[in-house]
Coordinates of C-alpha atoms and ligand atoms in Angstrom, one line a residue:
M13 CA 100.0 104.2 99.0
K14 CA 102.7 102.4 100.7
R15 CA 104.5 101.4 97.5
I16 CA 105.1 104.9 96.3
K17 CA 108.7 105.7 96.0
R18 CA 109.6 102.7 98.0
T19 CA 109.7 100.8 95.0
S20 CA 112.6 98.8 95.8
S21 CA 112.5 98.8 99.6
R22 CA 109.3 96.8 99.8
I23 CA 110.6 93.9 97.8
L24 CA 114.1 94.3 98.9
A25 CA 113.4 93.7 102.6
V26 CA 112.5 90.2 101.6
G27 CA 116.2 89.5 101.2
I28 CA 117.3 90.2 104.8
L29 CA 114.2 88.9 106.4
D30 CA 114.6 85.5 104.6
K31 CA 117.8 85.1 106.5
M32 CA 116.3 86.3 109.8
I33 CA 113.2 84.1 109.7
P34 CA 114.6 81.0 111.4
R35 CA 115.9 83.0 114.4
V36 CA 112.7 85.0 114.5
L37 CA 110.5 82.1 114.6
S38 CA 111.8 80.9 117.8
C39 CA 111.0 84.2 119.5
I40 CA 107.4 84.8 118.7
F41 CA 104.3 83.1 119.7
L42 CA 101.1 83.7 117.9
I43 CA 98.0 83.3 119.8
V44 CA 94.6 83.7 118.3
I45 CA 91.5 84.9 120.0
W46 CA 88.2 83.7 118.7
W47 CA 85.1 85.9 118.5
P48 CA 81.8 84.1 118.2
C49 CA 80.6 86.5 115.5
A50 CA 83.7 85.7 113.5
A51 CA 83.1 82.0 113.3
R52 CA 81.6 81.9 109.8
L53 CA 84.4 83.8 108.0
F54 CA 87.4 82.9 110.1
D55 CA 87.2 79.1 109.8
D56 CA 90.2 76.8 110.4
G57 CA 91.6 77.2 106.9
L58 CA 91.6 81.0 107.0
D59 CA 92.8 81.0 110.6
T60 CA 95.8 78.8 109.9
Y61 CA 96.6 80.8 106.8
I62 CA 96.7 84.1 108.8
K63 CA 98.8 82.6 111.6
N64 CA 101.3 81.2 109.2
T65 CA 101.4 84.5 107.2
M66 CA 102.1 86.5 110.4
K67 CA 104.7 84.1 111.6
C68 CA 106.8 84.0 108.5
N69 CA 106.6 87.7 108.1
T70 CA 107.5 88.4 111.8
V71 CA 104.2 90.3 112.5
P72 CA 103.6 90.4 116.3
G73 CA 99.9 91.4 116.2
M74 CA 97.2 92.1 113.7
T75 CA 93.6 93.3 113.7
L76 CA 91.3 92.4 110.9
A77 CA 87.8 93.8 110.1
V78 CA 85.6 92.7 107.3
V79 CA 82.3 94.0 106.0
K80 CA 80.1 92.2 103.4
G81 CA 76.7 93.7 102.9
N82 CA 75.2 93.7 106.4
E83 CA 77.5 91.0 107.7
T84 CA 80.6 92.0 109.6
W85 CA 83.6 90.2 111.2
V86 CA 86.3 91.6 113.5
K87 CA 89.1 89.6 114.9
G88 CA 92.4 90.1 116.6
F89 CA 95.5 87.9 116.1
G90 CA 98.7 87.7 118.1
M91 CA 100.2 90.1 120.6
A92 CA 99.3 93.7 121.5
D93 CA 101.9 93.7 124.3
M94 CA 104.7 91.1 124.3
D95 CA 105.8 91.9 127.8
T96 CA 102.5 91.2 129.5
D97 CA 101.2 88.7 126.9
R98 CA 98.3 90.9 126.2
L99 CA 96.5 89.7 123.1
V100 CA 95.0 91.8 120.2
N101 CA 91.2 91.8 120.5
E102 CA 88.5 93.5 118.5
E103 CA 88.9 96.7 120.6
T104 CA 92.7 97.0 120.4
L105 CA 93.8 100.3 119.0
F106 CA 96.3 100.6 116.1
V107 CA 97.8 103.7 114.5
I108 CA 96.5 103.7 110.9
G109 CA 99.0 106.2 109.4
S110 CA 97.9 107.4 106.0
L111 CA 94.5 105.8 106.2
T112 CA 93.9 109.1 108.1
K113 CA 94.0 110.9 104.7
A114 CA 90.6 109.6 103.8
F115 CA 89.2 111.0 107.0
T116 CA 90.6 114.4 106.2
S117 CA 89.1 114.4 102.7
A118 CA 85.8 113.1 104.1
L119 CA 85.8 115.9 106.7
L120 CA 86.3 118.4 103.9
A121 CA 83.5 116.8 102.0
V122 CA 81.2 117.3 105.0
L123 CA 82.3 120.9 105.3
L124 CA 81.9 121.6 101.6
S125 CA 78.4 120.0 101.7
N126 CA 77.4 122.5 104.4
N127 CA 79.0 125.7 103.2
N128 CA 77.0 128.5 101.7
K129 CA 80.0 130.4 100.4
G130 CA 80.2 128.4 97.1
I131 CA 83.4 126.7 98.1
S132 CA 84.1 123.5 96.2
W133 CA 86.9 121.0 95.5
T134 CA 88.1 123.4 92.7
S135 CA 88.1 126.5 94.8
K136 CA 91.5 128.2 94.8
L137 CA 93.4 127.9 98.1
S138 CA 94.3 131.6 97.8
D139 CA 90.6 132.5 97.9
I140 CA 90.1 130.3 101.0
L141 CA 93.2 131.2 103.0
G142 CA 94.0 134.7 101.6
N143 CA 97.4 136.1 102.6
D144 CA 98.3 133.1 104.7
F145 CA 98.7 131.0 101.6
E146 CA 101.6 131.2 99.1
F147 CA 103.6 128.6 97.2
I148 CA 107.0 128.9 95.6
D149 CA 105.9 130.3 92.3
P150 CA 103.0 132.6 91.2
V151 CA 101.3 130.0 89.1
R152 CA 100.9 127.6 92.0
T153 CA 100.0 130.4 94.3
S154 CA 97.2 131.6 92.1
Q155 CA 96.0 128.2 90.7
T156 CA 96.3 125.5 93.4
T157 CA 93.0 124.0 94.5
L158 CA 91.9 121.5 97.1
R159 CA 91.7 119.0 94.3
D160 CA 95.5 119.5 93.6
I161 CA 96.6 119.1 97.2
L162 CA 94.4 116.1 97.9
S163 CA 95.5 114.2 94.8
H164 CA 99.2 114.8 95.3
R165 CA 99.7 116.7 92.0
T166 CA 101.3 119.9 93.2
G167 CA 104.8 118.6 92.2
L168 CA 106.1 120.1 95.5
A169 CA 108.5 118.4 97.8
N170 CA 107.6 117.0 101.2
T171 CA 109.8 117.6 104.2
L172 CA 111.0 115.2 106.9
G173 CA 110.3 117.7 109.6
S174 CA 107.7 115.6 111.4
L175 CA 110.1 112.7 111.5
C176 CA 112.7 114.8 113.3
G177 CA 110.0 116.4 115.4
Y178 CA 109.1 120.1 115.1
P179 CA 109.7 122.4 118.1
S180 CA 106.7 123.1 120.2
G181 CA 105.2 126.4 119.5
L182 CA 104.6 125.7 115.9
T183 CA 101.0 125.9 114.7
R184 CA 99.3 124.6 111.5
K185 CA 98.7 128.1 110.4
D186 CA 102.4 128.9 110.9
M187 CA 103.4 125.8 109.0
T188 CA 101.0 126.7 106.2
R189 CA 102.8 130.1 105.9
R190 CA 106.1 128.3 105.6
L191 CA 104.9 126.1 102.7
R192 CA 105.9 128.9 100.3
F193 CA 109.5 127.7 100.7
L194 CA 108.7 124.1 99.6
P195 CA 110.7 123.5 96.4
E196 CA 109.3 122.1 93.2
I197 CA 110.4 118.6 92.3
Q198 CA 108.1 118.1 89.4
P199 CA 106.0 120.4 87.2
F200 CA 102.6 121.5 88.5
R201 CA 99.8 119.0 87.9
E202 CA 102.0 116.8 85.7
T203 CA 102.6 113.8 87.9
F204 CA 102.2 112.1 91.2
V205 CA 104.3 113.4 94.1
Y206 CA 103.1 112.0 97.4
N207 CA 103.1 114.8 100.0
N208 CA 102.1 114.6 103.6
M209 CA 102.5 118.3 104.0
M210 CA 99.6 118.8 101.6
Y211 CA 97.3 116.9 103.9
M212 CA 98.5 119.0 106.8
L213 CA 97.5 122.0 104.6
A214 CA 94.1 120.3 103.8
G215 CA 93.6 119.8 107.5
H216 CA 94.3 123.5 108.0
V217 CA 91.8 124.4 105.3
A218 CA 89.2 122.3 107.2
E219 CA 90.1 124.3 110.4
V220 CA 89.5 127.6 108.5
L221 CA 86.2 126.3 107.0
G222 CA 85.0 124.6 110.2
G223 CA 86.2 127.2 112.7
D224 CA 87.8 124.6 115.0
T225 CA 90.9 122.4 115.2
W226 CA 91.2 119.5 112.8
E227 CA 91.3 117.2 115.9
N228 CA 87.9 118.5 117.1
L229 CA 86.3 118.6 113.7
V230 CA 87.2 115.1 112.7
K231 CA 85.8 114.0 116.1
T232 CA 82.5 115.9 116.0
K233 CA 81.8 115.7 112.2
L234 CA 82.9 112.1 111.6
F235 CA 83.9 109.9 114.6
Q236 CA 80.8 110.8 116.7
P237 CA 78.0 110.7 114.0
I238 CA 79.5 107.4 112.5
G239 CA 79.7 105.9 116.0
M240 CA 83.5 105.5 116.1
H241 CA 83.6 106.0 119.8
S242 CA 87.0 104.4 120.5
T243 CA 88.7 106.3 117.7
T244 CA 91.1 109.1 118.6
V245 CA 94.0 111.1 117.3
L246 CA 97.6 110.3 118.3
T247 CA 98.9 113.6 119.7
N248 CA 101.0 112.3 122.6
P249 CA 103.6 109.4 122.2
S250 CA 102.5 107.8 125.4
Q251 CA 99.2 106.8 123.7
V252 CA 101.0 104.0 121.8
S253 CA 101.7 102.1 125.0
G254 CA 98.7 103.0 127.1
G255 CA 95.3 101.2 127.6
N256 CA 94.3 98.6 125.0
T257 CA 96.7 99.7 122.3
A258 CA 98.8 97.4 120.2
K259 CA 102.3 98.5 121.2
P260 CA 104.8 99.1 118.3
Y261 CA 107.5 96.6 117.7
M262 CA 110.4 96.6 115.3
I263 CA 113.0 94.0 114.4
K264 CA 116.6 94.2 115.6
E265 CA 119.2 91.5 115.1
G266 CA 116.4 89.1 114.3
K267 CA 114.3 89.8 117.4
L268 CA 111.2 91.9 117.9
V269 CA 112.0 94.8 120.2
N270 CA 110.1 97.8 121.6
G271 CA 109.5 100.6 119.1
T272 CA 110.8 104.0 120.0
E273 CA 108.0 105.7 121.8
R274 CA 109.1 109.3 121.3
L275 CA 108.7 109.0 117.5
Y276 CA 104.9 108.7 117.8
Q277 CA 104.0 112.4 117.5
I278 CA 103.9 113.9 114.0
F279 CA 102.8 117.4 114.7
P280 CA 101.6 119.3 112.6
E281 CA 101.0 116.5 110.1
E282 CA 98.2 114.6 112.1
P283 CA 95.7 115.2 109.2
A284 CA 98.0 113.1 107.1
G285 CA 98.6 110.1 109.4
A286 CA 97.7 110.2 113.1
I287 CA 94.4 108.5 113.6
M288 CA 94.3 105.6 116.1
T289 CA 91.4 103.2 115.8
N290 CA 90.3 99.6 116.1
G291 CA 88.6 96.9 114.0
A292 CA 85.2 97.5 115.6
D293 CA 85.2 101.2 114.6
M294 CA 86.7 100.6 111.2
V295 CA 83.7 98.3 110.4
K296 CA 81.6 101.5 110.9
W297 CA 83.9 103.6 108.8
M298 CA 83.8 101.0 105.9
K299 CA 80.0 100.8 106.1
F300 CA 79.9 104.6 106.0
I301 CA 81.9 104.7 102.8
L302 CA 80.1 101.8 101.2
N303 CA 76.8 103.5 102.1
K304 CA 78.0 106.6 100.2
G305 CA 78.3 108.8 103.3
R306 CA 75.3 107.5 105.4
T307 CA 75.7 106.4 109.0
E308 CA 74.2 103.2 110.4
T309 CA 71.2 105.3 111.5
N310 CA 70.8 106.4 107.8
L311 CA 71.9 109.9 108.5
S312 CA 73.6 111.4 105.5
L313 CA 76.6 113.5 106.5
V314 CA 77.7 114.6 103.0
E315 CA 76.2 115.5 99.6
Q316 CA 76.8 112.5 97.4
N317 CA 78.0 114.5 94.4
I318 CA 80.7 116.1 96.6
F319 CA 81.7 112.9 98.4
K320 CA 82.0 110.7 95.3
E321 CA 84.8 112.8 94.0
C322 CA 87.1 111.5 96.7
F323 CA 87.1 108.1 94.9
Q324 CA 87.5 109.4 91.4
T325 CA 90.9 109.3 89.7
M326 CA 92.2 112.8 89.7
N327 CA 95.9 111.9 89.2
H328 CA 97.3 109.0 87.3
L329 CA 99.9 106.9 89.2
D330 CA 103.3 107.2 87.6
P331 CA 104.5 103.6 87.1
Q332 CA 108.0 104.7 88.0
F333 CA 106.8 105.1 91.6
Y334 CA 105.8 101.4 91.9
D335 CA 107.7 98.2 92.3
H336 CA 105.4 96.4 89.9
Q337 CA 101.9 96.2 88.6
I338 CA 100.3 92.9 89.4
S339 CA 99.3 91.7 86.0
K340 CA 99.3 88.7 83.7
P341 CA 101.4 86.9 82.6
T342 CA 103.9 87.6 85.4
F343 CA 101.2 87.0 88.0
P344 CA 98.2 84.7 87.8
V345 CA 95.8 87.6 88.4
E346 CA 95.7 91.3 87.8
D347 CA 95.4 94.1 90.3
V348 CA 96.1 97.1 88.1
R349 CA 96.3 100.5 89.7
L350 CA 94.4 103.2 87.9
G351 CA 95.0 106.4 89.9
Y352 CA 94.5 108.5 93.0
G353 CA 91.5 110.5 94.3
Y354 CA 91.5 112.2 97.7
G355 CA 93.1 109.7 100.2
W356 CA 91.9 106.8 98.0
S357 CA 93.5 104.9 95.1
T358 CA 91.6 102.9 92.7
S359 CA 92.6 99.6 91.0
F360 CA 90.9 96.8 89.2
Y361 CA 91.4 93.5 91.0
R362 CA 90.4 90.6 88.8
G363 CA 88.0 93.0 87.1
Y364 CA 86.4 94.3 90.3
T365 CA 86.7 98.0 91.1
K366 CA 88.8 98.3 94.3
F367 CA 89.3 101.5 96.4
F368 CA 92.4 101.2 98.6
H369 CA 95.0 102.9 100.7
G370 CA 97.9 101.8 102.8
G371 CA 99.3 103.6 105.9
T372 CA 102.6 103.5 107.7
L373 CA 103.6 105.2 110.9
M374 CA 107.0 103.9 112.0
A375 CA 106.3 100.3 113.1
Y376 CA 102.6 100.3 112.3
K377 CA 101.3 99.3 108.9
S378 CA 97.7 99.4 107.9
L379 CA 95.6 98.6 104.8
I380 CA 92.1 99.2 103.7
W381 CA 90.4 97.7 100.6
L382 CA 86.8 98.3 99.5
F383 CA 84.9 96.6 96.6
P384 CA 82.1 99.2 96.3
D385 CA 80.1 97.3 93.8
H386 CA 79.9 94.3 96.1
N387 CA 79.6 96.1 99.4
I388 CA 82.8 94.5 100.6
G389 CA 85.4 96.1 102.8
I390 CA 88.6 94.8 104.5
F391 CA 90.7 96.7 107.0
G392 CA 93.8 95.4 108.7
S393 CA 96.6 96.8 110.8
A394 CA 99.9 95.3 112.2
N395 CA 102.0 96.6 115.0
G396 CA 105.3 95.6 113.5
P397 CA 108.0 94.8 112.6
A398 CA 108.6 98.2 110.9
T399 CA 109.8 96.6 107.7
D400 CA 108.0 95.6 104.5
E401 CA 107.3 92.2 105.9
S402 CA 104.1 93.6 107.5
D403 CA 103.0 94.9 104.1
R404 CA 103.5 91.5 102.6
A405 CA 101.6 89.9 105.5
L406 CA 98.7 92.3 105.1
N407 CA 98.5 92.1 101.3
S408 CA 98.7 88.3 101.4
V409 CA 95.8 88.1 103.9
F410 CA 93.8 90.7 101.9
Y411 CA 94.2 88.8 98.6
Y412 CA 93.1 85.6 100.3
L413 CA 90.1 87.2 102.0
S414 CA 89.1 89.1 98.8
D415 CA 88.9 85.8 96.9
V416 CA 86.8 84.2 99.6
L417 CA 84.5 87.2 99.8
L418 CA 84.2 87.6 96.0
S419 CA 83.8 83.8 95.5
E420 CA 86.9 83.6 93.3
A421 CA 89.3 80.7 93.1
K422 CA 92.3 81.5 95.4
W423 CA 95.6 82.2 93.7
I424 CA 97.6 82.9 96.9
N425 CA 98.5 80.2 99.4
E426 CA 100.6 79.8 102.5
T427 CA 103.8 79.4 100.6
I428 CA 103.4 82.5 98.5
A429 CA 102.3 84.6 101.5
C430 CA 105.8 84.1 102.9
T431 CA 107.7 84.7 99.6
F432 CA 105.7 87.2 97.5
P433 CA 106.5 88.4 94.9
K434 CA 108.3 85.1 94.5
P435 CA 107.7 82.7 92.8
F436 CA 106.1 85.0 90.2
A437 CA 108.7 87.8 90.1
S438 CA 112.1 88.1 91.6
P439 CA 112.7 90.4 94.5
F440 CA 114.8 93.3 93.4
Q441 CA 118.3 93.0 94.6
R442 CA 120.2 96.1 95.5
P443 CA 123.7 96.0 94.2
A444 CA 126.5 96.1 96.7
K445 CA 127.2 99.7 97.5
I446 CA 130.7 101.1 96.9
D447 CA 130.6 104.8 97.3
P448 CA 133.6 106.2 95.3
D449 CA 133.4 109.4 97.3
Q450 CA 134.4 107.6 100.4
V451 CA 137.6 106.1 99.0
N452 CA 140.7 108.0 100.3
P453 CA 138.7 110.6 102.3
V454 CA 140.3 113.8 103.2
K455 CA 141.1 114.3 106.9
P456 CA 139.0 117.3 107.6
I457 CA 139.5 119.8 110.5
L458 CA 136.1 119.2 112.2
D459 CA 135.9 122.4 114.3
K460 CA 135.0 124.6 111.4
Y461 CA 131.7 122.7 110.9
V462 CA 130.6 122.4 114.5
G463 CA 127.6 124.5 115.3
R464 CA 123.8 124.9 115.0
Y465 CA 122.1 125.4 111.7
G466 CA 118.5 126.3 111.0
S467 CA 116.0 126.1 108.2
V468 CA 112.6 127.5 107.6
L469 CA 111.1 124.0 106.8
M470 CA 112.9 121.7 109.2
P471 CA 113.9 121.6 112.8
D472 CA 117.4 122.8 113.6
M473 CA 120.4 120.7 112.8
E474 CA 123.1 120.4 115.4
I475 CA 126.7 119.4 114.3
T476 CA 129.0 118.2 117.0
K477 CA 132.3 116.5 117.3
N478 CA 133.0 113.2 119.1
G479 CA 136.7 112.6 119.0
D480 CA 137.6 112.3 115.2
T481 CA 134.0 111.8 114.2
L482 CA 131.6 114.5 113.1
M483 CA 128.0 113.9 114.3
F484 CA 124.6 115.4 113.4
R485 CA 121.3 115.6 115.1
C486 CA 118.0 116.9 113.9
N487 CA 116.0 116.5 117.1
R488 CA 114.9 112.8 117.0
I489 CA 117.1 111.8 114.1
A490 CA 120.9 111.5 114.6
G491 CA 123.9 110.0 113.0
I492 CA 127.5 110.3 111.7
L493 CA 128.9 112.5 109.0
H494 CA 131.6 110.4 107.2
P495 CA 134.3 112.4 105.4
T496 CA 134.7 112.0 101.6
H497 CA 137.5 112.8 99.2
V498 CA 135.7 116.0 98.3
E499 CA 136.5 118.9 100.7
N500 CA 133.5 120.0 102.9
E501 CA 131.4 117.1 101.6
F502 CA 130.3 114.4 104.0
K503 CA 128.1 111.3 103.8
S504 CA 125.4 111.2 106.5
E505 CA 124.5 107.9 108.1
V506 CA 121.5 107.8 110.3
T507 CA 122.2 105.8 113.4
E508 CA 119.1 106.5 115.4
P509 CA 116.3 105.9 115.7
W510 CA 116.4 102.3 114.7
E511 CA 113.1 102.6 112.8
V512 CA 114.7 105.0 110.4
V513 CA 117.9 103.0 110.1
L514 CA 115.8 99.9 109.2
S515 CA 113.8 101.8 106.6
S516 CA 116.9 103.2 104.9
R517 CA 118.6 99.9 104.5
Y518 CA 116.7 98.6 101.6
G519 CA 117.6 95.0 102.1
S520 CA 121.3 95.3 102.6
N521 CA 122.9 95.6 106.1
E522 CA 124.2 99.1 105.3
T523 CA 122.4 102.3 105.9
E524 CA 121.7 104.4 102.9
L525 CA 124.2 107.3 102.9
T526 CA 123.1 110.8 102.0
T527 CA 125.2 113.8 101.2
V528 CA 125.8 116.9 103.4
V529 CA 127.8 119.7 101.9
F530 CA 129.1 122.6 104.0
K531 CA 129.4 126.0 102.3
M532 CA 132.4 128.0 103.7
D533 CA 132.9 131.6 104.6
G534 CA 136.6 131.8 105.1
Q535 CA 137.6 129.3 107.8
K536 CA 134.1 128.5 109.1
A537 CA 131.1 126.9 107.5
N538 CA 128.2 129.3 107.2
S539 CA 125.6 126.9 105.9
L540 CA 125.0 123.3 105.1
E541 CA 123.0 121.6 102.4
W542 CA 121.4 118.3 103.6
Q543 CA 120.3 115.8 101.1
L544 CA 118.2 113.5 103.1
G545 CA 116.4 112.4 100.0
Y546 CA 116.4 116.0 98.9
S547 CA 118.5 119.1 99.4
L548 CA 117.7 121.7 101.9
V549 CA 119.8 124.6 103.1
F550 CA 120.4 125.2 106.8
I551 CA 122.0 128.5 107.8
R552 CA 124.4 128.7 110.7
N553 CA 123.1 130.3 113.9
Q554 CA 119.6 130.7 112.7
G555 CA 116.9 129.0 114.7
F556 CA 113.7 127.6 113.2
F557 CA 111.6 130.5 114.5
D558 CA 114.2 133.3 113.8
E559 CA 114.7 132.1 110.3
Y560 CA 110.9 132.2 109.7
V561 CA 110.7 135.8 110.8
K562 CA 113.6 136.9 108.6
S563 CA 112.8 134.9 105.6
M564 CA 109.2 135.9 105.5
G565 CA 110.4 139.3 104.5
A566 CA 113.2 138.1 102.3
E567 CA 112.0 135.3 100.1
S568 CA 114.3 135.7 97.3
R569 CA 117.1 135.0 99.7
F570 CA 115.7 131.6 100.3
G571 CA 114.0 131.0 96.9
W572 CA 117.2 130.1 95.2
R573 CA 118.8 128.5 98.2
I574 CA 116.3 125.7 98.5
F575 CA 117.4 123.3 95.9
V576 CA 115.1 121.1 93.9
F577 CA 114.9 118.0 95.8
I578 CA 113.9 114.4 95.3
M579 CA 112.1 112.6 98.0
C580 CA 113.2 109.2 98.6
L581 CA 113.3 108.8 102.4
N582 CA 109.6 109.3 102.9
I583 CA 109.5 105.8 104.2
V584 CA 108.5 105.8 107.8
L585 CA 105.5 108.0 107.4
I586 CA 103.1 107.2 104.6
Ligands
NAG11 C1 71.0 91.2 105.8 O1 70.6 91.4 104.5 C2 69.8 90.3 104.0 C3 69.5 90.5 102.6 O2 70.0 91.7 102.0 C4 68.5 90.2 104.8 O3 67.8 89.1 104.4 C5 68.9 90.0 106.3 O4 67.7 90.0 107.1 C6 69.8 91.1 106.8 N1 70.3 90.8 108.1 C7 70.3 91.7 109.1 C8 70.8 91.2 110.4 O5 70.0 92.8 108.9
NAG12 C1 109.8 97.3 126.5 O1 109.0 98.2 127.2 C2 108.5 97.7 128.4 C3 107.7 98.7 129.1 O2 106.6 99.1 128.3 C4 109.6 97.3 129.4 O3 109.1 96.6 130.5 C5 110.5 96.3 128.6 O4 111.7 96.0 129.4 C6 111.0 96.9 127.3 N1 111.8 95.9 126.6 C7 113.0 96.1 126.1 C8 113.6 95.0 125.4 O5 113.5 97.2 126.2
NAG13 C1 67.8 106.2 104.0 O1 67.3 107.5 103.7 C2 67.1 107.7 102.4 C3 66.7 109.2 102.1 O2 66.7 109.9 103.3 C4 66.0 106.8 101.9 O3 65.8 107.0 100.5 C5 66.4 105.3 102.1 O4 65.4 104.5 101.8 C6 66.8 105.2 103.6 N1 67.3 103.8 103.8 C7 67.0 103.0 104.7 C8 67.6 101.7 104.8 O5 66.2 103.4 105.6
NAG14 C1 101.3 77.6 96.3 O1 101.2 78.1 94.9 C2 102.4 77.9 94.2 C3 102.2 78.6 92.8 O2 100.9 78.3 92.3 C4 102.7 76.4 94.0 O3 103.8 76.3 93.3 C5 102.8 75.8 95.4 O4 103.0 74.4 95.3 C6 101.6 76.1 96.3 N1 101.9 75.7 97.6 C7 101.0 75.1 98.3 C8 101.4 74.7 99.7 O5 99.9 74.8 97.9
NAG15 C1 126.9 92.7 106.2 O1 128.0 93.2 106.9 C2 129.1 92.2 106.9 C3 130.3 92.9 107.7 O2 129.8 93.8 108.6 C4 129.5 91.8 105.6 O3 130.5 90.8 105.7 C5 128.3 91.2 104.8 O4 128.7 90.9 103.5 C6 127.2 92.2 104.8 N1 126.0 91.6 104.2 C7 125.3 92.2 103.3 C8 124.1 91.5 102.8 O5 125.5 93.3 102.9

């Protein structure tokens, strides 16, 4: 689901990277490890193609796992750690981001298969969670089902809280109670609004049904019976640099540099994107799915009628969320998206049914494709460079492999793997940005804005002054507030971490600016409205936990304050 709402960014990044490639080429070395079992699939032609694709897209390391019937291949390419020259091998762990969502829905399928309380995909959340559950309006509160939250059709906004980093002390139950403040951005059940918080909620439902933490449940009900013994959940940032893990890399001034380790903790949204796994274990996962919920020892973990719903289209995909459909005559083949189930999308690739999902967590990008009618599965993950180049690399490798596995004539080649969507379609060019609000800015007195502001949905926002510059910080995200010609209105520019700066650039060398408006009470600001892709009100001198207590008893006070918002910076976590 990588492409959702990133419409332009995916293609756009092509522009800058084209310019960077010559410099980048001199800095990376791609080394390939051979695995004897891989010999039949990974022949010289495929091998050269993958190396070339990684090189021109600046991908430091990649793992690939393939299943076809009872044959499997796993192979590592490139670097897991560029400082020590450690290579990716078939055991190297990668963070798979939103590929985690399919584990959360499969876990629920297991729990629903074994419940005697009549709970199903269409049970109301209010019946399962009772008083802990409420959404912004009575219709959603009384009607929302597991099917709605898993297929991204609640129409509610996401938050960027996990990107900032929530304060410790928050629990999933507590976050679930706060979801009543999430504003609506689309009508209920009408369209597709991708929402990681809804998978946090689904993870919490699993906790209530299974009587344990999501982390323990996903381990005991899935990883262990399927035999995924190396698979784990990313809960501590140090996991991305320890052991046999592919370390995250991002691109800065044309060079691959270390990713920002502290970002790799997304509590409480782990059920939406925090599984770490490797090619060898993902072979077992793909076989489990292709065998309709049976393990290698022929143990059935789920009722088939319950499990199959995960792969059925429950929500159409709104074309406005995509850069393009791959279809004739623009492209030589078609890969037409049909819709979304529970952590799985469906498309028809060259007429074959394909289940797929993408995953991003900061620098890591992953992809899984299954052709269920042919018992074919492909998994891949890359540890950089935190731009859409890794998407292009993975997709280019997957199209090539799919054609080999399906015995179709190849349409993609080494040239196209470095230029896609060119030569078939033009990359979307973002027009040069001139922000009229920034012309002739007022010279504001900054002291009246300085302070700490809190929200019920996001970590606290700290506004400080550095000389004549107003600065903001929301835990791990920080930047500058530029004055505009409108009084009390600023444009926020994220300056750290670099991963977020990269993802908000959309192919130009400027960071996307978003609006922050202060609301005044006499000479001092008493609240601010941050539009980091959506608008959210922060109240002066209220902490994340204080606000929660007060607002729980005074919803109307917040109901109107939380503005309808549009999510467009949900880029580094999908
Ligand atoms: C794989 O499947 C084929 C036919 O479906 C069978 O002939 C072969 O023995 C199987 N190989 C293994 C290793 O199970
Ligand atoms: C990257 O991290 C490693 C430690 O994991 C360190 O030795 C190295 O100097 C770092 N590189 C840069 C460019 O910061
Ligand atoms: C797996 O078990 C099912 C029913 O329990 C049975 O029908 C099927 O033949 C078994 N498959 C294999 C490969 O043993
Ligand atoms: C790759 O395919 C494109 C489009 O079909 C074609 O123009 C180009 O010559 C091909 N390149 C190679 C190296 O085969
Ligand atoms: C990048 O920034 C420089 C000045 O800092 C500017 O001259 C150049 O046009 C910019 N390039 C793009 C692609 O925006």
